[in-house]
GROMACS .gro file of C-alpha atoms in nm:
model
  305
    1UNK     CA    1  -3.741   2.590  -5.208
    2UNK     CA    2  -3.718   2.334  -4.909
    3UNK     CA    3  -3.354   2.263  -5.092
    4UNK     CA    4  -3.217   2.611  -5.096
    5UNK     CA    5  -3.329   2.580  -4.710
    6UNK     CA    6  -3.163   2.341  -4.634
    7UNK     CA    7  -2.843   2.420  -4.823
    8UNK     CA    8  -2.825   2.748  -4.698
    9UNK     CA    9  -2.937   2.657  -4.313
   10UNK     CA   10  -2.635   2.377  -4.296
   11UNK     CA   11  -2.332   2.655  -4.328
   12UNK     CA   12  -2.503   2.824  -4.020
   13UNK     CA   13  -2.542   2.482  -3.821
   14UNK     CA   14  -2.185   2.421  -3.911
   15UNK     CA   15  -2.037   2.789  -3.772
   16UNK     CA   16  -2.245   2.780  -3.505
   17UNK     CA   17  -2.124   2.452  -3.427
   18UNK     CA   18  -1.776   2.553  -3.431
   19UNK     CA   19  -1.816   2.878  -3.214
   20UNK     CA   20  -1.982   2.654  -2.954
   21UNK     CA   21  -1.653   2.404  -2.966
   22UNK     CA   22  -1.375   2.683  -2.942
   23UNK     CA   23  -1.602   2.856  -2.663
   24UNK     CA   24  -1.553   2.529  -2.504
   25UNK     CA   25  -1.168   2.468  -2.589
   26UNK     CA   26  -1.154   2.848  -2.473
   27UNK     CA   27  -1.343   2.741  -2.108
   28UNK     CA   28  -1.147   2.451  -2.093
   29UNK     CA   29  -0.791   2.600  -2.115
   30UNK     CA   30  -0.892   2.872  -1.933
   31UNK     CA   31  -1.000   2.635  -1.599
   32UNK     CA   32  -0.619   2.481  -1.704
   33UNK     CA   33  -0.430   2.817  -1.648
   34UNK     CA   34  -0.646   2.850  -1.341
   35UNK     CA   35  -0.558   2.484  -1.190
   36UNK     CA   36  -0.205   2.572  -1.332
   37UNK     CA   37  -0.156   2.921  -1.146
   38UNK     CA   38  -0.227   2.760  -0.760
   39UNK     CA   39   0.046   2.496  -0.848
   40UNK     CA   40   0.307   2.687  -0.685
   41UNK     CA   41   0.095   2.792  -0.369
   42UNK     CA   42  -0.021   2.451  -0.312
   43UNK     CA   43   0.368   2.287  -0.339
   44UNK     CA   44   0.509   2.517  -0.106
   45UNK     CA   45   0.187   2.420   0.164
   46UNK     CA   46   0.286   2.040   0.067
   47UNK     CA   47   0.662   2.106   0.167
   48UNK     CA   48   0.555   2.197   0.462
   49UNK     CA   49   0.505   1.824   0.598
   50UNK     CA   50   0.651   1.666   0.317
   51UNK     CA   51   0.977   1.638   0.170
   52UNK     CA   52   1.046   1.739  -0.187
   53UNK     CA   53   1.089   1.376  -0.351
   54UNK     CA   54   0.772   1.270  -0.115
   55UNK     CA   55   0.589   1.496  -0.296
   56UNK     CA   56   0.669   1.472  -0.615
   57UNK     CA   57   0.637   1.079  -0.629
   58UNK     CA   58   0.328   1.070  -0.434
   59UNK     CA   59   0.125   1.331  -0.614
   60UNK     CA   60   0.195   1.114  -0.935
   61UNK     CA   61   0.121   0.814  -0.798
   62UNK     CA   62  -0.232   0.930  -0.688
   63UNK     CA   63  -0.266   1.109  -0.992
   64UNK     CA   64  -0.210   0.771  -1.174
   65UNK     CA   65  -0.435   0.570  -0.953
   66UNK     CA   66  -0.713   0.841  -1.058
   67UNK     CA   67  -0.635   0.798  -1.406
   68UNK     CA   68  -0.567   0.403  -1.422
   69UNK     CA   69  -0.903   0.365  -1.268
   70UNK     CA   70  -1.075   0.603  -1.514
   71UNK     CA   71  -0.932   0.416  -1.837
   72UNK     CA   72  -1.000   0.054  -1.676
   73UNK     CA   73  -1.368   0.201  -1.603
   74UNK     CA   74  -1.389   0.354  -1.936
   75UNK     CA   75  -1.240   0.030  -2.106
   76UNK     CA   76  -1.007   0.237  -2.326
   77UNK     CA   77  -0.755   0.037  -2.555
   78UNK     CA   78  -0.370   0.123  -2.501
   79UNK     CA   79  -0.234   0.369  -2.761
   80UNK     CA   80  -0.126   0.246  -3.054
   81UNK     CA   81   0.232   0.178  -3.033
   82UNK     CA   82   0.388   0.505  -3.271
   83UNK     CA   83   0.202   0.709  -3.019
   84UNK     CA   84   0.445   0.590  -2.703
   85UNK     CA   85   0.767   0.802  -2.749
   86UNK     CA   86   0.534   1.101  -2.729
   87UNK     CA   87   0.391   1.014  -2.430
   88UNK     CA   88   0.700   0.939  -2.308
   89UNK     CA   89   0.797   1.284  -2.358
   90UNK     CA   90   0.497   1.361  -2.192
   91UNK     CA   91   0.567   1.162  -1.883
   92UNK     CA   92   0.909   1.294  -1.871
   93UNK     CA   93   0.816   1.668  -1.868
   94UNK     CA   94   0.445   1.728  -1.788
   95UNK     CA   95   0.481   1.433  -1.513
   96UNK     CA   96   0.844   1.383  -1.376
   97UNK     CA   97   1.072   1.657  -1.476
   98UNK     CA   98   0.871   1.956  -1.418
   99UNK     CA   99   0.688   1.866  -1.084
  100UNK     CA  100   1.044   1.790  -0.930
  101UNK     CA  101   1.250   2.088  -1.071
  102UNK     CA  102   0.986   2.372  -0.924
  103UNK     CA  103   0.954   2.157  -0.621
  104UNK     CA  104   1.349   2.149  -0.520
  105UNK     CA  105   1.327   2.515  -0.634
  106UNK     CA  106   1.049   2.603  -0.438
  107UNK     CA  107   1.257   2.502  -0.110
  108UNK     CA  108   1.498   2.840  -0.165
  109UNK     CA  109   1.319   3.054  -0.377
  110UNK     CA  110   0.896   3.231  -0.318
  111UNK     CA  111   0.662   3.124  -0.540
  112UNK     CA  112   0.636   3.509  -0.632
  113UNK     CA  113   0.995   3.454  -0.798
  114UNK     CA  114   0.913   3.136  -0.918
  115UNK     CA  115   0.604   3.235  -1.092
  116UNK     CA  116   0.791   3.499  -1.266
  117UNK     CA  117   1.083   3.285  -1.413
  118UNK     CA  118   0.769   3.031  -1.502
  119UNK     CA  119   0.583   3.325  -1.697
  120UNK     CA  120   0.828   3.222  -2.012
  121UNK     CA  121   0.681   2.871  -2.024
  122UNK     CA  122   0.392   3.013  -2.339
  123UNK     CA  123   0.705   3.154  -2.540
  124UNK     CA  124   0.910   2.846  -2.488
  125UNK     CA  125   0.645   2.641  -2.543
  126UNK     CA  126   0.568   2.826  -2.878
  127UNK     CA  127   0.971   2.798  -2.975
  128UNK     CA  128   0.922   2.434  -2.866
  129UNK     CA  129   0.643   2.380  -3.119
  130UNK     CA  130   0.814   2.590  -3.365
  131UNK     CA  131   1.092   2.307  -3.349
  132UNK     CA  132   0.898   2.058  -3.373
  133UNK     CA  133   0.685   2.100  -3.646
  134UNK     CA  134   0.954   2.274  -3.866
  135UNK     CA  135   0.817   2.609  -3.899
  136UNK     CA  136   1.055   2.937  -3.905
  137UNK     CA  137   0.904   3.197  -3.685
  138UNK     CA  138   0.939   3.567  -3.788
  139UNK     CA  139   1.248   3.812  -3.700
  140UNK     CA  140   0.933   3.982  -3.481
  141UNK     CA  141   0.846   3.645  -3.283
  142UNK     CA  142   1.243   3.623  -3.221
  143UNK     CA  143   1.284   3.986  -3.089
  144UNK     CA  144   0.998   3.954  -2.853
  145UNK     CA  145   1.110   3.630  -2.745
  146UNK     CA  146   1.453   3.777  -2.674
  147UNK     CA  147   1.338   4.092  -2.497
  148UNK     CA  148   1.097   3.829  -2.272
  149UNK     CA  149   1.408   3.624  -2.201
  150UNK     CA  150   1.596   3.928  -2.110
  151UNK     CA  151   1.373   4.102  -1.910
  152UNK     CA  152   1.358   3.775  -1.704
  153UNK     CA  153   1.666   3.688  -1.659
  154UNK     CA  154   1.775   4.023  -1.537
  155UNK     CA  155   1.522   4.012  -1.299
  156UNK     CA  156   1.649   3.704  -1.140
  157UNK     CA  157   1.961   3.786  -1.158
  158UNK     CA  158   1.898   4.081  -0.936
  159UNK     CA  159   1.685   3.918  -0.718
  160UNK     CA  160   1.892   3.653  -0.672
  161UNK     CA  161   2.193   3.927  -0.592
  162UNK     CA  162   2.420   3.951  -0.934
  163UNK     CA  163   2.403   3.586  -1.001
  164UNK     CA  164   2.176   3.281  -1.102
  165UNK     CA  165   2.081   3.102  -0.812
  166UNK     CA  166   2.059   2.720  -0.752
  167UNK     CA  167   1.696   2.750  -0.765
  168UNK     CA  168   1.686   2.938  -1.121
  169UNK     CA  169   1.878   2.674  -1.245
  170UNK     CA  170   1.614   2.453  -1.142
  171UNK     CA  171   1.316   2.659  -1.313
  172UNK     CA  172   1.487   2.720  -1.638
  173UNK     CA  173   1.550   2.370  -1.688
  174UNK     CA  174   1.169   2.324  -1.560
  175UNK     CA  175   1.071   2.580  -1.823
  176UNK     CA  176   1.256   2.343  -2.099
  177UNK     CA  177   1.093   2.000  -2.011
  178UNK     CA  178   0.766   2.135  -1.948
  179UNK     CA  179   0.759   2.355  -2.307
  180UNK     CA  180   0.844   1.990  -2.432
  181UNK     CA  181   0.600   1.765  -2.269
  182UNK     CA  182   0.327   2.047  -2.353
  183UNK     CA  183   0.392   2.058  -2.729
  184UNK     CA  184   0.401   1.623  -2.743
  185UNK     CA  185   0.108   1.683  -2.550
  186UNK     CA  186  -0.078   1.907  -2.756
  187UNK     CA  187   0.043   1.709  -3.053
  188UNK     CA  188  -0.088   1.403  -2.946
  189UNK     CA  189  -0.416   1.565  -2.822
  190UNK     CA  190  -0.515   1.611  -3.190
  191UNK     CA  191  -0.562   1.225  -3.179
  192UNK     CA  192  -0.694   1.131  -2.876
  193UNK     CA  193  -0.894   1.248  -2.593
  194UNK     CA  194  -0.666   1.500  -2.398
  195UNK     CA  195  -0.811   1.322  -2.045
  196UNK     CA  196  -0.621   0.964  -2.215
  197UNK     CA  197  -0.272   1.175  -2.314
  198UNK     CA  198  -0.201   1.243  -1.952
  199UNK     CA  199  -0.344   0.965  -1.810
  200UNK     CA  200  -0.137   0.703  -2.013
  201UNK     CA  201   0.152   0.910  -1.951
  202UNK     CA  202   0.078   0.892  -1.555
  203UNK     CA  203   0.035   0.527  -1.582
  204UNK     CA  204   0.368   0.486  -1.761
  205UNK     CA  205   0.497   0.674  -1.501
  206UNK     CA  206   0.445   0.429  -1.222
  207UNK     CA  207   0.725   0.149  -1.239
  208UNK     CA  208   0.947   0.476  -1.154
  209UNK     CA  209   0.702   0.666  -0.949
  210UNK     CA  210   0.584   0.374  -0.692
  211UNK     CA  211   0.946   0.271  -0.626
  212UNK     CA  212   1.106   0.620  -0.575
  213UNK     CA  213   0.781   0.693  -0.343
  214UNK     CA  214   0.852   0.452  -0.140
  215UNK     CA  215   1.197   0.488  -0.061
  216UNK     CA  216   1.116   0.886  -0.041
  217UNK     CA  217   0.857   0.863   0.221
  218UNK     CA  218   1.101   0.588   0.385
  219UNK     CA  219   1.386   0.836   0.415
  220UNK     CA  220   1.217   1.186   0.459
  221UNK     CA  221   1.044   1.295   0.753
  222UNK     CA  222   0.638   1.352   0.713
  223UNK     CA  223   0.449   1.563   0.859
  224UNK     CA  224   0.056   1.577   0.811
  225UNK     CA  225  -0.149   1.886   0.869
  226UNK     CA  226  -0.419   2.077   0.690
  227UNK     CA  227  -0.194   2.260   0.435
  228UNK     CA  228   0.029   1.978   0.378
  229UNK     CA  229  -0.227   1.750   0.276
  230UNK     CA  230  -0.441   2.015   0.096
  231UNK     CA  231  -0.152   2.097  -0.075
  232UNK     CA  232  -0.047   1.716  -0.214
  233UNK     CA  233  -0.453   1.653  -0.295
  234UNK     CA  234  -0.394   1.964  -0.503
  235UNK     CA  235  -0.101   1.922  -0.657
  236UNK     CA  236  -0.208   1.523  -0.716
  237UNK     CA  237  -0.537   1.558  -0.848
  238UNK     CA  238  -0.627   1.968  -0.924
  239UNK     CA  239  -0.294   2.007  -1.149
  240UNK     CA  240  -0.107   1.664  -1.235
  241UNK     CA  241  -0.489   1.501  -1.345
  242UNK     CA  242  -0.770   1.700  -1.383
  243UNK     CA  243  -0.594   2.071  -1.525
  244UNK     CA  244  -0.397   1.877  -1.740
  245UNK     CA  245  -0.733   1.727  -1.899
  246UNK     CA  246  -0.875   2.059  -1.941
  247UNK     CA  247  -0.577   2.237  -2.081
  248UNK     CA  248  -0.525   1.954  -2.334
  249UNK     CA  249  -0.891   1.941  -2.399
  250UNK     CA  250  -0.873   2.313  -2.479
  251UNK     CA  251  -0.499   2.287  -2.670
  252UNK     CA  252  -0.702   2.037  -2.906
  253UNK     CA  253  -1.035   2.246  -2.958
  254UNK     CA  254  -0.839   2.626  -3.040
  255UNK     CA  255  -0.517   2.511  -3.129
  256UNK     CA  256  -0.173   2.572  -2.863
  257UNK     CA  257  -0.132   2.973  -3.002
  258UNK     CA  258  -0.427   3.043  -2.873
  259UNK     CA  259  -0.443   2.814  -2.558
  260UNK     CA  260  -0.084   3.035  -2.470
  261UNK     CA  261  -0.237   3.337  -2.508
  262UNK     CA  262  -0.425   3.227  -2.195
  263UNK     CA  263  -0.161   3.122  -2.022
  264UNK     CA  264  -0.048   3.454  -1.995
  265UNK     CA  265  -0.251   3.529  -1.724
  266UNK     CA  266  -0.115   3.224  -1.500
  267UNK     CA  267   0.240   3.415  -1.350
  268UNK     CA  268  -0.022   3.708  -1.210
  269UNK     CA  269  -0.269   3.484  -1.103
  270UNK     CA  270   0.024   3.293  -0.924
  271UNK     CA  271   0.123   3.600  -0.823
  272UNK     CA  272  -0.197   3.666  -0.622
  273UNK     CA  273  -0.260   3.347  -0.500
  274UNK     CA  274   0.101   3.412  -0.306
  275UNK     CA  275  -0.031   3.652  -0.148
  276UNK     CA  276  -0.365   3.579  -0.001
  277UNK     CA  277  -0.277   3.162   0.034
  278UNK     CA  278   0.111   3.218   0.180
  279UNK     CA  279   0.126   3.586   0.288
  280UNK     CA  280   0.444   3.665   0.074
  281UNK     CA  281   0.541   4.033   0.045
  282UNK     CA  282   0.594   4.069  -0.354
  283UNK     CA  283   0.893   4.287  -0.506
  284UNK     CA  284   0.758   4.543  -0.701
  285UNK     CA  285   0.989   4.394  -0.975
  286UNK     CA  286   0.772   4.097  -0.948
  287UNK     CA  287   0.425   4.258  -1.102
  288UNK     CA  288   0.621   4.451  -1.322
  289UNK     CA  289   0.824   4.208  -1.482
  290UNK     CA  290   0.531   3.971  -1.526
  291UNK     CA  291   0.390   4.250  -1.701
  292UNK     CA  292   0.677   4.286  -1.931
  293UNK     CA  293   0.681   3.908  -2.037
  294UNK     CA  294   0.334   3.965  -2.084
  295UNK     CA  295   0.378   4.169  -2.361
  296UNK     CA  296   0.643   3.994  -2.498
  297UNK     CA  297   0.441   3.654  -2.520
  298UNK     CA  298   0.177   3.846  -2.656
  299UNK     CA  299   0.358   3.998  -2.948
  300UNK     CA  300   0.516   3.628  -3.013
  301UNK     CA  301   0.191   3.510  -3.037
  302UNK     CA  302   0.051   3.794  -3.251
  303UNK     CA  303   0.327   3.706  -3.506
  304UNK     CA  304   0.283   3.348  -3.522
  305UNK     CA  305  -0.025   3.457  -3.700
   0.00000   0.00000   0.00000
C-alpha cells in the first residue's frame, strides 16, 4: 500500500512542480514586458540632458558594472568557449544595436510611433527563431505575419507623410537586431542562468562601450536634471540589466512562443506610459494599429502550435 502511495503521489509532486515553474517563467516575462514597455518613455527623458551616443554608451557601461560585479560576487566561471558567438549576437542586438537605433530614432519620431513600429518585434522574433532552428512555419503564421507587416508599415508611412522616414529606418533595422539577439538569447538561456546571458554579453560589451562613452560625453553637451538622470538609471539598470534577467528567466521556464504572447501587451503599455510620463497626444491610428498587430502576433503564435 505505502508503494502505490508513493508511486501515485510522485506524478502529482511532479505537475505541481511544473505549474509552480511556468507560473514563475509566466511572472518573470511578464515584469520583462513591463521593464520593456517604459524603455521608450525613459530614453526620450534621458535625451533630454544627454546626447544620443551619451546615452547609449553610458547606460551599458553601468549596466555592465552591475553585472561584472554580480558574476565576480557570485564567482561564476566564463562560458564555455562554443557559447561566445551567441553572446556575441547578444551583445550586438540586445546591448549595442538596438539601444542606439530607437535612441537616434527617438530624436525625430514620439515614442507613440515608435512603440507601434516596435509592436512587430514578437513576430520577428518568432520568424527569427523559425530561422534559426530550421523549422517551416505554416502558410497561416506567414499570412498573419504579412498582414502585421502591412498594417504597420502603412501606418508609418502615413504618419510619416507618404514616405519612410529616417527614423523608421532606424526602428526596422532595430526590430531586426533585437529579434536576433532575443532568439541567441533565449537559445542560450536553456543553458545557463538568463541573469549570466546578459550579463556576459554586457561585459563583452565594454572594450567598445567605455571607449565610445568617453569620447561621447567628451563631445556632446550634458545636461543633468531629474528626468534625464531618471531616465539613464532606467534605461541602465530597469531595461539593459534587470528586465533582461527576467524576460530571459521567463523565455527559459515557458519557452519564447509563449514569452511573445506577452509581449504583446508591451506597444499599448508603451503607449500609455506616453501619455501620462511625456504628455504626447496619440493618433487614433496609433491604438488602433497596435491593436491590429495584436491580432496578427497572436494568430502567428496560435499557429506555431
Amino acid at each position: 500500500m505505502r508503494a502505490q502511495s508513493s508511486a501515485t503521489t510522485a506524478p502529482r509532486i511532479a505537475v505541481a512542480a511544473d505549474r509552480d515553474r511556468a507560473g514563475l517563467g509566466t511572472l518573470q516575462a511578464a515584469l520583462g514586458v513591463i521593464a520593456f514597455s517604459l524603455t521608450f518613455p525613459a530614453t526620450a527623458w534621458g535625451l533630454e540632458g544627454f546626447g544620443p551616443w551619451s546615452l547609449v554608451a553610458v547606460r551599458s557601461v553601468l549596466a555592465a558594472v552591475i553585472a561584472g560585479g554580480c558574476l565576480l560576487a557570485l564567482r561564476v566561471p566564463p562560458p564555455a568557449r562554443r557559447h561566445w558567438p551567441g553572446l556575441a549576437v547578444v551583445g550586438g542586438g540586445v546591448v549595442l544595436g538596438f539601444p542606439l537605433l530607437t535612441t537616434l530614432a527617438l530624436q525625430t519620431s514620439t515614442t507613440a510611433h515608435a512603440a507601434v513600429v516596435v509592436g512587430l518585434l514578437p513576430l520577428t522574433t518568432a520568424l527569427c527563431s523559425a530561422l534559426r532552428v530550421g523549422t517551416r512555419p505554416s502558410r497561416t503564421f506567414w499570412t498573419a505575419s504579412l498582414a502585421g507587416a502591412t498594417a504597420v508599415l502603412a501606418f508609418t508611412v502615413r504618419q510619416s507623410g507618404g514616405a519612410l522616414s529616417t527614423a523608421d529606418l532606424y526602428l526596422f533595422a532595430a526590430l531586426l537586431v533585437c529579434a536576433a539577439g532575443y532568439t541567441e538569447g533565449g537559445r542560450l538561456a536553456r543553458v545557463m542562468p538568463g541573469w549570466q546571458v546578459i550579463g556576459w554579453a554586457l561585459v563583452l560589451c565594454l572594450p567598445l562601450t567605455v571607449p565610445v562613452a568617453a569620447l561621447a560625453l567628451a563631445h556632446e553637451p550634458v545636461r543633468l536634471s531629474a528626468h534625464s538622470v531618471t531616465g539613464l538609471l532606467w534605461v541602465a539598470v530597469g531595461s539593459q540589466f534587470v528586465g533582461l534577467v527576467v524576460w530571459y528567466r521567463g523565455m527559459a521556464a515557458i519557452g519564447i512562443p509563449k514569452a511573445s504572447q506577452l509581449q504583446l501587451a508591451q506597444p499599448l503599455l508603451t503607449l500609455v506610459w506616453s501619455v501620462l510620463l511625456l504628455g504626447e497626444h496619440l493618433p487614433v491610428a496609433a491604438p488602433l494599429t497596435a491593436a491590429a498587430v495584436l491580432v496578427c502576433i497572436a494568430v502567428t503564435q496560435r499557429a506555431r502550435g
